[in-house]
XYZ file of C-alpha atoms in Angstrom:
673
model
C -104.861 -129.203 -124.439
C -106.002 -130.005 -120.945
C -103.734 -130.275 -117.917
C -101.223 -133.104 -118.002
C -100.756 -135.596 -115.160
C -98.070 -138.104 -114.224
C -98.671 -141.821 -114.519
C -96.003 -143.429 -112.441
C -95.774 -146.728 -114.336
C -97.197 -148.392 -117.428
C -100.933 -148.360 -117.015
C -103.420 -149.031 -119.766
C -106.463 -151.066 -120.648
C -106.458 -152.122 -124.299
C -108.211 -154.786 -126.287
C -106.133 -157.189 -128.369
C -105.693 -160.847 -129.252
C -103.841 -162.730 -126.497
C -100.241 -163.463 -127.301
C -100.339 -166.570 -125.124
C -103.258 -168.837 -126.199
C -102.692 -171.110 -123.216
C -103.993 -168.410 -120.885
C -101.006 -168.512 -118.521
C -98.516 -165.753 -117.782
C -94.978 -166.162 -116.567
C -95.538 -169.820 -115.876
C -98.046 -169.009 -113.140
C -100.358 -171.739 -111.901
C -104.016 -171.483 -112.815
C -106.470 -171.205 -109.905
C -109.960 -172.679 -109.904
C -113.198 -170.888 -109.136
C -113.672 -170.168 -105.457
C -110.107 -171.153 -104.571
C -107.230 -168.963 -103.516
C -104.779 -167.903 -106.199
C -101.026 -168.130 -105.687
C -98.918 -164.999 -106.013
C -98.206 -164.340 -109.642
C -100.774 -166.920 -110.702
C -104.279 -166.741 -112.201
C -107.431 -166.075 -110.201
C -110.902 -166.813 -111.523
C -114.387 -166.695 -110.063
C -117.559 -168.289 -111.312
C -115.743 -170.489 -113.853
C -112.360 -171.908 -114.787
C -109.674 -169.855 -116.463
C -110.499 -169.174 -120.080
C -114.244 -169.511 -119.518
C -116.207 -167.945 -122.369
C -119.318 -167.050 -120.396
C -120.087 -163.795 -118.655
C -122.997 -162.317 -116.770
C -125.454 -165.162 -116.380
C -125.482 -166.761 -119.811
C -124.003 -163.908 -121.832
C -121.246 -165.314 -124.005
C -117.840 -163.707 -124.293
C -118.271 -163.586 -128.086
C -120.871 -160.834 -127.620
C -118.183 -158.452 -126.337
C -115.799 -156.456 -128.497
C -113.403 -155.092 -125.861
C -112.208 -155.657 -122.318
C -110.751 -153.116 -119.885
C -109.177 -153.304 -116.457
C -110.421 -150.577 -114.087
C -108.360 -149.048 -112.671
C -105.522 -149.888 -115.015
C -102.902 -148.448 -112.653
C -102.743 -148.921 -108.874
C -100.145 -147.991 -106.229
C -100.329 -150.217 -103.151
C -98.032 -150.244 -100.117
C -96.865 -153.680 -98.967
C -99.576 -155.557 -97.088
C -102.525 -153.546 -98.451
C -105.238 -154.587 -100.917
C -107.430 -152.970 -103.556
C -110.343 -154.090 -105.710
C -110.128 -154.027 -109.499
C -112.969 -154.545 -111.961
C -113.028 -156.096 -115.415
C -115.485 -154.366 -117.732
C -116.456 -155.741 -121.141
C -118.063 -153.623 -123.859
C -120.526 -154.746 -126.527
C -120.715 -153.422 -130.064
C -123.713 -151.237 -129.148
C -121.673 -149.484 -126.458
C -123.303 -151.196 -123.464
C -121.010 -152.703 -120.827
C -121.021 -155.506 -118.294
C -118.920 -156.212 -115.193
C -117.207 -159.552 -115.890
C -114.885 -159.570 -112.878
C -116.378 -162.829 -111.611
C -115.947 -164.718 -114.903
C -112.765 -163.339 -116.491
C -109.294 -164.509 -115.448
C -106.672 -162.273 -113.898
C -102.945 -163.040 -113.679
C -99.800 -161.141 -112.681
C -96.073 -161.270 -113.353
C -93.371 -161.419 -112.111
C -94.159 -163.944 -109.408
C -94.156 -163.103 -105.731
C -95.203 -159.458 -105.889
C -98.987 -159.833 -105.719
C -101.627 -162.144 -104.361
C -104.817 -162.319 -106.435
C -108.223 -163.418 -105.203
C -111.112 -162.764 -107.570
C -111.047 -158.992 -108.125
C -108.854 -158.262 -105.082
C -105.160 -157.472 -105.467
C -102.868 -157.629 -102.412
C -99.313 -156.264 -102.422
C -96.717 -158.717 -101.040
C -93.341 -157.295 -102.058
C -91.889 -154.122 -103.572
C -91.694 -153.889 -107.357
C -93.738 -153.357 -110.507
C -96.221 -156.074 -111.474
C -98.076 -156.394 -114.764
C -101.717 -157.491 -114.595
C -103.248 -159.419 -117.492
C -106.995 -159.978 -117.772
C -108.586 -162.423 -120.225
C -112.133 -163.147 -121.299
C -112.308 -165.569 -124.210
C -110.265 -163.985 -126.986
C -110.248 -160.562 -125.328
C -107.381 -159.294 -123.207
C -106.595 -156.196 -121.108
C -103.554 -155.149 -119.119
C -102.666 -152.981 -116.165
C -99.869 -152.270 -113.711
C -99.555 -152.389 -109.917
C -96.681 -150.456 -108.348
C -95.637 -151.544 -104.855
C -93.341 -148.947 -103.206
C -90.555 -150.219 -100.975
C -91.326 -147.648 -98.245
C -93.827 -148.697 -95.583
C -97.142 -146.917 -95.042
C -96.879 -144.783 -91.880
C -100.076 -142.711 -91.710
C -103.393 -141.893 -93.382
C -105.325 -138.661 -93.870
C -108.886 -138.101 -95.101
C -109.603 -135.133 -97.355
C -111.735 -133.290 -96.541
C -111.570 -134.126 -92.822
C -114.805 -132.250 -92.177
C -117.534 -130.786 -94.371
C -121.176 -129.748 -94.492
C -123.532 -131.165 -97.140
C -127.111 -130.508 -98.148
C -129.645 -133.299 -98.499
C -129.051 -135.217 -101.728
C -125.503 -133.934 -102.195
C -122.504 -136.168 -102.872
C -118.864 -135.472 -102.064
C -115.704 -137.171 -103.298
C -113.445 -138.253 -100.443
C -109.714 -138.807 -100.891
C -107.571 -141.029 -98.675
C -103.908 -139.965 -98.711
C -101.187 -142.242 -97.382
C -97.783 -141.038 -96.202
C -94.899 -143.474 -96.670
C -91.730 -143.794 -94.629
C -89.772 -141.927 -97.328
C -92.156 -138.928 -96.902
C -93.839 -139.515 -100.267
C -97.632 -139.215 -100.360
C -99.882 -141.449 -102.466
C -103.609 -141.646 -103.157
C -105.017 -144.761 -101.458
C -108.732 -144.072 -101.956
C -109.246 -147.248 -104.004
C -107.426 -149.297 -101.374
C -109.459 -147.924 -98.457
C -112.405 -149.542 -96.690
C -115.000 -147.017 -95.500
C -117.324 -147.310 -92.506
C -119.885 -144.778 -91.280
C -121.081 -144.035 -87.756
C -124.442 -142.253 -87.841
C -127.296 -142.372 -90.338
C -126.721 -138.995 -91.998
C -124.354 -140.321 -94.693
C -123.432 -143.355 -96.701
C -120.120 -143.963 -98.480
C -119.606 -146.162 -101.532
C -116.500 -148.169 -102.399
C -115.223 -145.409 -104.714
C -115.118 -142.934 -101.814
C -118.226 -140.871 -102.611
C -120.173 -139.706 -99.547
C -123.931 -139.333 -100.094
C -126.085 -137.147 -97.808
C -129.161 -139.098 -96.671
C -130.695 -137.264 -93.704
C -130.023 -134.291 -91.444
C -127.489 -134.954 -88.705
C -123.840 -135.820 -88.095
C -121.791 -138.819 -89.186
C -118.216 -139.921 -88.625
C -116.524 -141.589 -91.608
C -113.606 -143.931 -90.981
C -111.242 -144.944 -93.782
C -109.011 -147.964 -93.143
C -106.034 -149.253 -95.125
C -104.378 -152.279 -93.594
C -103.846 -151.654 -89.874
C -104.081 -147.842 -90.200
C -107.203 -145.696 -90.118
C -108.281 -142.060 -90.249
C -111.598 -140.341 -89.546
C -113.588 -137.303 -90.630
C -116.666 -135.559 -89.242
C -119.455 -134.566 -91.628
C -122.716 -132.693 -91.121
C -125.816 -132.926 -93.280
C -127.720 -129.657 -92.946
C -131.399 -129.731 -92.030
C -132.131 -127.269 -94.845
C -134.707 -128.612 -97.300
C -134.519 -128.407 -101.087
C -136.829 -125.575 -102.135
C -136.123 -125.523 -105.877
C -134.364 -127.624 -108.495
C -132.869 -126.362 -111.745
C -131.453 -128.387 -114.640
C -128.371 -127.179 -116.505
C -128.168 -126.564 -119.373
C -131.844 -125.546 -119.608
C -132.361 -125.711 -123.395
C -129.725 -127.925 -125.051
C -129.921 -128.642 -128.772
C -128.622 -132.004 -130.013
C -128.249 -133.765 -133.325
C -129.528 -137.317 -133.587
C -127.064 -139.634 -131.872
C -125.428 -136.887 -129.797
C -125.394 -136.796 -125.988
C -125.505 -134.076 -123.360
C -124.615 -134.412 -119.662
C -127.262 -132.673 -117.535
C -126.853 -131.480 -113.926
C -129.451 -130.966 -111.209
C -128.730 -127.854 -109.105
C -130.630 -127.617 -105.825
C -131.487 -124.441 -103.926
C -131.856 -125.016 -100.186
C -133.962 -123.224 -97.590
C -130.770 -121.750 -96.080
C -130.003 -120.002 -99.388
C -127.173 -122.303 -100.510
C -127.020 -124.050 -103.881
C -125.239 -127.244 -104.934
C -125.394 -130.077 -107.490
C -127.398 -133.034 -106.169
C -128.153 -136.623 -107.112
C -131.492 -136.784 -108.900
C -133.914 -139.221 -110.504
C -134.087 -138.527 -114.244
C -136.889 -139.103 -116.729
C -137.779 -138.052 -120.266
C -141.220 -137.061 -121.428
C -140.666 -138.058 -125.066
C -139.100 -140.985 -126.962
C -137.099 -138.376 -128.887
C -134.664 -138.316 -125.960
C -133.568 -141.007 -123.533
C -131.792 -140.150 -120.300
C -129.480 -142.322 -118.209
C -129.667 -142.638 -114.398
C -126.679 -140.282 -114.180
C -128.399 -137.575 -116.266
C -126.832 -138.095 -119.706
C -129.396 -137.290 -122.406
C -129.185 -139.190 -125.730
C -130.864 -137.751 -128.833
C -132.843 -140.608 -130.426
C -135.088 -138.943 -133.006
C -136.153 -135.491 -134.157
C -138.401 -133.553 -131.817
C -138.526 -131.863 -128.432
C -138.437 -133.646 -125.079
C -138.928 -132.346 -121.565
C -136.322 -134.018 -119.342
C -137.172 -133.930 -115.624
C -134.884 -134.216 -112.604
C -136.478 -134.992 -109.220
C -134.892 -134.744 -105.772
C -136.049 -133.888 -102.269
C -139.702 -133.657 -103.250
C -139.046 -131.019 -105.923
C -138.304 -131.198 -109.630
C -136.764 -129.202 -112.439
C -136.840 -129.549 -116.214
C -134.771 -128.979 -119.321
C -136.195 -128.705 -122.821
C -134.027 -130.801 -125.124
C -134.371 -130.174 -128.862
C -133.264 -132.926 -131.245
C -132.274 -131.648 -134.678
C -132.598 -133.939 -137.749
C -128.888 -133.477 -138.538
C -126.322 -136.113 -139.526
C -122.693 -136.491 -138.515
C -120.275 -135.058 -141.096
C -116.831 -135.112 -139.453
C -114.967 -135.883 -136.229
C -111.935 -133.851 -135.148
C -109.562 -134.889 -132.358
C -107.876 -132.054 -130.472
C -105.024 -131.443 -130.173
C -104.184 -133.022 -133.528
C -100.538 -133.557 -132.548
C -99.119 -134.018 -129.070
C -95.677 -134.818 -127.686
C -95.424 -136.259 -124.179
C -92.700 -137.574 -121.922
C -93.263 -141.140 -120.717
C -95.655 -141.971 -117.853
C -97.801 -138.914 -118.446
C -101.577 -138.761 -118.735
C -103.264 -136.126 -120.854
C -106.744 -135.703 -122.277
C -107.895 -135.440 -125.864
C -111.292 -134.175 -126.956
C -113.404 -135.320 -129.876
C -115.440 -132.636 -131.633
C -118.300 -133.569 -133.975
C -119.457 -131.428 -136.897
C -123.035 -131.981 -138.026
C -124.765 -131.399 -141.347
C -126.520 -128.265 -140.054
C -123.162 -126.677 -139.227
C -123.369 -127.194 -135.462
C -120.520 -128.700 -133.442
C -120.561 -130.638 -130.175
C -118.224 -132.461 -127.806
C -118.508 -136.243 -128.289
C -115.499 -137.237 -126.183
C -117.590 -139.356 -123.818
C -119.587 -141.228 -126.482
C -116.842 -141.809 -129.063
C -115.041 -145.156 -129.340
C -111.312 -144.604 -128.809
C -108.402 -146.758 -129.940
C -104.600 -146.613 -130.177
C -102.515 -147.940 -133.063
C -99.731 -148.805 -130.577
C -101.205 -149.713 -127.144
C -97.741 -150.457 -125.771
C -96.718 -146.853 -126.544
C -99.942 -144.965 -125.810
C -103.107 -146.312 -124.170
C -106.419 -144.460 -124.475
C -109.691 -144.697 -122.559
C -112.545 -142.234 -123.137
C -110.124 -139.616 -124.492
C -107.569 -139.998 -121.697
C -104.189 -140.981 -123.124
C -101.296 -142.463 -121.151
C -97.780 -142.402 -122.556
C -96.247 -145.786 -121.723
C -92.974 -145.899 -123.627
C -90.943 -144.097 -126.272
C -92.411 -144.188 -129.782
C -95.437 -142.871 -131.667
C -99.085 -143.827 -132.055
C -102.196 -142.740 -133.909
C -105.202 -142.182 -131.634
C -108.591 -142.660 -133.293
C -111.995 -141.453 -132.101
C -114.926 -143.052 -133.940
C -118.650 -142.325 -133.824
C -120.929 -144.335 -136.110
C -118.934 -144.582 -139.370
C -117.069 -141.286 -138.981
C -113.673 -140.984 -137.312
C -110.929 -138.501 -136.511
C -107.296 -139.031 -135.505
C -104.442 -137.435 -133.568
C -100.711 -138.149 -133.779
C -98.941 -138.735 -130.461
C -95.200 -138.936 -129.920
C -93.664 -140.185 -126.669
C -90.130 -139.027 -125.920
C -87.710 -141.088 -123.786
C -87.423 -138.265 -121.206
C -87.976 -139.039 -117.490
C -89.180 -136.843 -114.638
C -86.225 -135.591 -112.607
C -87.517 -132.705 -110.454
C -90.548 -130.667 -109.376
C -90.864 -126.943 -108.648
C -93.769 -125.184 -106.889
C -94.790 -121.654 -107.847
C -94.970 -119.057 -106.452
C -91.851 -119.812 -104.369
C -93.006 -117.863 -101.272
C -96.833 -117.806 -101.277
C -98.985 -116.049 -98.697
C -102.656 -116.606 -97.902
C -105.107 -114.786 -95.677
C -106.242 -116.671 -92.554
C -109.736 -118.036 -91.931
C -110.720 -119.028 -95.456
C -108.419 -117.031 -97.738
C -107.146 -118.959 -100.767
C -104.096 -118.991 -103.008
C -103.524 -121.204 -106.044
C -100.172 -122.994 -106.236
C -98.851 -124.784 -109.324
C -96.208 -127.469 -109.687
C -94.038 -127.893 -112.768
C -92.138 -131.050 -113.661
C -88.695 -130.945 -115.282
C -87.733 -133.903 -117.456
C -84.380 -135.322 -118.506
C -84.640 -133.608 -121.906
C -85.135 -130.261 -120.083
C -88.804 -130.060 -121.084
C -91.260 -128.602 -118.549
C -94.786 -129.904 -117.911
C -97.520 -128.448 -115.678
C -98.485 -131.229 -113.245
C -100.627 -129.183 -110.836
C -103.892 -131.082 -111.190
C -102.368 -134.537 -110.829
C -99.698 -134.194 -108.180
C -100.523 -135.397 -104.667
C -100.676 -132.322 -102.423
C -100.455 -132.325 -98.619
C -100.165 -129.835 -95.754
C -97.870 -130.394 -92.769
C -100.454 -128.763 -90.460
C -104.101 -128.637 -91.657
C -105.000 -126.295 -88.777
C -102.851 -123.633 -90.448
C -103.720 -124.418 -94.069
C -105.324 -127.138 -96.175
C -104.546 -127.925 -99.809
C -106.745 -129.523 -102.456
C -106.075 -132.431 -104.792
C -107.292 -133.582 -108.235
C -109.520 -130.860 -109.746
C -108.621 -128.522 -106.854
C -104.942 -129.464 -106.884
C -102.710 -126.827 -105.326
C -105.570 -124.676 -103.983
C -104.452 -123.629 -100.486
C -107.033 -122.423 -97.962
C -105.789 -120.495 -94.939
C -106.664 -121.459 -91.358
C -104.988 -120.051 -88.270
C -102.131 -117.543 -88.741
C -98.663 -119.092 -88.978
C -96.251 -120.763 -91.393
C -96.826 -124.240 -92.852
C -95.038 -126.491 -95.349
C -97.124 -127.583 -98.370
C -95.808 -130.538 -100.396
C -96.446 -131.729 -103.952
C -95.325 -135.254 -104.880
C -95.473 -137.613 -107.850
C -94.249 -141.019 -106.841
C -90.898 -140.779 -105.107
C -90.248 -137.267 -106.463
C -91.565 -134.390 -104.397
C -90.927 -130.828 -103.313
C -92.247 -128.451 -100.649
C -92.845 -124.739 -100.216
C -93.364 -122.625 -97.107
C -96.784 -120.943 -97.055
C -97.280 -117.938 -94.789
C -100.792 -117.578 -93.395
C -100.872 -113.851 -92.677
C -103.272 -110.971 -92.854
C -102.032 -108.528 -95.538
C -102.497 -104.775 -95.374
C -105.571 -103.522 -97.252
C -105.475 -100.581 -99.646
C -108.683 -99.054 -98.350
C -111.814 -99.701 -96.344
C -115.449 -98.693 -96.859
C -118.546 -98.695 -94.689
C -121.440 -100.615 -96.222
C -124.251 -100.217 -96.876
C -123.726 -96.499 -97.360
C -126.104 -93.613 -96.621
C -128.804 -95.550 -94.798
C -131.965 -94.343 -93.068
C -133.133 -95.715 -89.734
C -136.065 -94.802 -87.531
C -135.466 -93.368 -84.085
C -135.178 -96.273 -81.674
C -134.382 -98.801 -84.422
C -131.011 -100.395 -85.258
C -129.160 -101.687 -88.293
C -125.763 -103.325 -88.845
C -123.064 -101.528 -90.796
C -119.981 -103.430 -91.992
C -116.415 -102.299 -92.662
C -115.109 -103.938 -95.855
C -111.371 -103.985 -96.603
C -110.102 -103.913 -100.203
C -106.781 -105.686 -100.858
C -104.226 -105.216 -103.673
C -105.153 -108.579 -105.210
C -108.782 -107.513 -105.563
C -110.003 -109.503 -102.561
C -112.596 -107.994 -100.220
C -112.850 -108.937 -96.535
C -115.191 -108.024 -93.689
C -113.007 -106.349 -91.014
C -115.818 -104.890 -88.905
C -114.607 -106.574 -85.726
C -111.097 -105.141 -86.225
C -112.210 -101.523 -86.549
C -112.900 -98.767 -84.034
C -116.369 -97.255 -84.595
C -117.826 -93.846 -83.738
C -120.986 -91.845 -84.482
C -121.363 -88.048 -84.298
C -123.367 -86.385 -82.968
C -124.123 -89.088 -80.406
C -127.432 -87.351 -79.597
C -128.733 -88.420 -83.013
C -127.178 -91.900 -83.407
C -124.887 -94.336 -81.591
C -122.753 -97.247 -82.856
C -121.481 -100.321 -80.995
C -117.805 -100.959 -80.277
C -118.512 -104.160 -78.347
C -116.928 -107.352 -79.730
C -119.471 -109.408 -81.594
C -121.727 -106.427 -82.390
C -119.277 -103.856 -83.762
C -120.829 -101.586 -86.383
C -124.418 -101.951 -85.122
C -125.876 -98.433 -85.293
C -129.008 -97.175 -83.450
C -131.094 -94.103 -84.194
C -131.733 -91.869 -81.173
C -133.677 -88.888 -82.512
C -134.433 -87.090 -85.781
C -131.427 -85.818 -87.705
C -128.310 -86.824 -89.654
C -125.236 -88.453 -88.066
C -121.840 -89.524 -89.411
C -120.711 -93.096 -88.666
C -116.947 -93.730 -88.974
C -114.808 -96.895 -88.942
C -111.027 -96.708 -88.349
C -108.537 -99.504 -89.085
C -104.957 -98.475 -88.389
C -104.190 -95.590 -90.737
C -107.300 -96.234 -92.836
C -110.760 -94.851 -92.207
C -114.139 -94.649 -93.888
C -117.460 -93.024 -93.043
C -121.068 -92.820 -94.141
C -124.119 -90.759 -93.231
C -126.985 -92.172 -91.205
C -130.325 -90.381 -91.413
C -132.570 -90.879 -88.394
C -136.267 -90.446 -89.149
C -139.127 -90.021 -86.658
C -140.522 -93.253 -85.276
C -143.528 -94.699 -87.065
C -146.738 -95.975 -85.570
C -146.270 -99.697 -85.007
C -149.494 -100.638 -83.193
C -152.897 -99.140 -82.291
C -155.079 -100.538 -79.514
C -158.410 -99.572 -77.910
C -159.695 -99.926 -74.356
C -161.822 -101.573 -73.315
C -161.642 -104.349 -75.965
C -165.331 -105.173 -75.366
C -168.234 -103.211 -73.875
C -171.626 -104.392 -72.534
C -174.072 -101.727 -71.488
C -177.765 -100.838 -71.282
C -179.549 -98.387 -73.565
C -179.055 -94.749 -72.745
C -175.649 -95.192 -71.082
C -172.507 -93.227 -72.150
C -169.174 -95.092 -71.840
C -165.659 -93.671 -72.275
C -163.244 -95.409 -74.712
C -159.542 -94.698 -75.461
C -157.051 -95.463 -78.207
C -153.336 -95.952 -77.444
C -150.417 -95.856 -79.925
C -147.137 -97.821 -79.750
C -144.299 -96.466 -81.924
C -141.318 -98.209 -83.571
C -138.930 -96.858 -80.934
C -141.001 -98.411 -78.151
C -142.613 -95.164 -77.043
C -146.366 -94.638 -76.973
C -149.297 -92.681 -75.585
C -152.947 -91.822 -75.736
C -154.091 -90.825 -79.239
C -157.828 -90.882 -78.618
C -158.340 -87.337 -79.873
C -156.120 -87.875 -82.920
C -157.948 -91.045 -83.998
C -160.839 -91.335 -86.399
C -163.796 -93.146 -84.752
C -166.668 -94.856 -86.589
C -169.506 -97.194 -85.644
C -170.622 -100.074 -87.790
C -174.227 -99.572 -86.614
C -175.069 -96.067 -85.281
C -178.639 -97.199 -84.594
C -177.250 -99.471 -81.866
C -174.210 -97.457 -80.688
C -172.828 -94.075 -81.616
C -169.295 -92.769 -80.996
C -168.267 -89.142 -80.495
C -165.073 -87.231 -79.629
C -165.340 -84.554 -76.972
C -162.953 -81.553 -76.851
C -160.545 -83.370 -79.223
C -159.373 -85.617 -76.403
C -162.159 -87.818 -75.000
C -164.214 -90.387 -76.870
C -167.599 -91.700 -75.723
C -169.867 -94.477 -76.945
C -173.615 -93.871 -76.568
C -175.762 -97.023 -76.241
C -178.813 -96.207 -78.422
C -180.861 -99.424 -78.674
C -180.419 -103.175 -78.030
C -178.073 -104.940 -80.451
C -174.386 -105.283 -81.372
C -172.038 -102.784 -83.061
C -168.305 -102.520 -83.773
C -166.511 -99.300 -82.873
C -163.255 -98.726 -84.832
C -160.458 -96.244 -84.179
C -157.996 -95.431 -87.025
C -154.699 -93.506 -87.074
C -151.724 -93.368 -89.474
C -152.999 -96.288 -91.515
C -153.580 -98.583 -88.524
C -156.860 -99.446 -86.835
C -158.260 -101.231 -83.775
C -161.799 -102.178 -82.809
C -164.030 -103.005 -79.852
C -167.376 -104.798 -79.772
C -170.340 -103.069 -78.080
C -173.322 -105.080 -76.903
C -176.382 -103.000 -75.944
C -178.910 -104.841 -73.743
C -182.595 -104.113 -73.108
C -182.127 -103.938 -69.340
C -183.632 -100.832 -67.697
C -181.945 -98.764 -65.045
C -183.719 -99.482 -61.732
C -181.633 -97.767 -59.085
């Protein structure tokens, strides 16, 4: 079973025959297309209430279900959010029918509806009802009584690679200190061309540079600073690389980019399939159509990657829903999975492609495997694919959430990027305990000391500056806090890395001191250590801030480099080898002379430690054309070029694998004086 999450009020989107054929709810007045809807009334767009058309001539009779997305919204008084009505056809395709379906709310006076926009007017719980022909869907809007006092954007700053996307979260703090997710209620604006942000809060990296993102809810706003790195995408990989699917099965593919700065990250890509055996959606979901092999390609940033998808000629045998039985307290969201078994014995996850339904939508609602417990009772959840189905039995107890507890009770985290995972457990009125870590709203009282993640990273605390900070977890009006200490713990040991290195005389290399902690963490503490090298005549090591641990070879031999941190110390050997020849040059670089003249030439060496000298006698000298110019070494120290006859020759000196040349031009001029 996956992690549970709290749903504060009844929230579901189910398809059923309308109980009220007149199309009204709570006696609300019906609004006409393009007009404003009264609070608690019906708002329509593109047609009158009860219109049976959708999507430019598509009739409502072509649809088999209707859903309200999102089905549950929390809105402070005076704020608005957009909702969408999505209709599904029998073949699984969908259409946005927000502009043609009708939307009403009850009780009166809590909400104002205008097309797909919902505005909170007064505190309370309002039920939304959507209708399209004979189809109906429902949802809930909760309006807290406490006023919205501040906003925060998470993350407040980040760095992205080209093509990357990042989910932004807008958190609102109410006057009663509760924190709610207001991402769907926020309006985003961007300053700078590096990023764009869509209505769902996803930031997309467009070009290198900086952008400031502003999120606004009502009269309040908050900003974040984001950088798109100039690093280019150098390679693209598709995961998984070789999936195997039965006919009718799907597989979500991901494009993973490698950037020129060495980082990797998932990126948005353009997808295509090289065979009709497999079709692929714009989001990278591959559908097995017929037996065969298809090469699916992802393209981004001028590069591409592929996955080889094999489609097996297998048929669906059975569908299993897991867990098969589940008991939940009310207003809890959990996830079910649908597993398919195929005729060749293989199994696969079909949660996303199965059609889900609930035998009691008022007790348990289900959408794409996500179940929400709405009230006490029981329901059978069915997942169907083609003509095969599986079921799970869900029971909802009448228990209510009464308290939260964060664990561990006194967490510590290392500063400057250290992390610690917190969890929050909910206690219900029947004394049952439920892990609510992933779905609580987490916040930090001082983000400069520590930040805390939400959703999939719920409860993950990242240390900033040293100090003590309160971290809070809340679900609706119920919340709790814990004091997090951002401190540097004492390591068990340190080591110098890399160990036992060799460096040439005059050259340098950086050594690092790595601390090992009791929890298995490893941290670079080079700048906190005191460094020494003995004997100093062979090697030295820097103790200057910013360059601590940088060792330099002085002369041939072996030295010991030591790092000391408090009572801990570590050392390694550093072998200093003789300098190597780095460059060979000759002088003069060119020579022009008459026949019969002897000219002196020299070769000079430059070594890796910066030293150098004359190596004429130690060099090997050759002429490319001895008939024009000959070269000879005299007394193992001097070198001379003899001009023999008119023409051109190249004289080359070689030493220790390096060489340098000069060009000799011999003229026909005769010596006259």
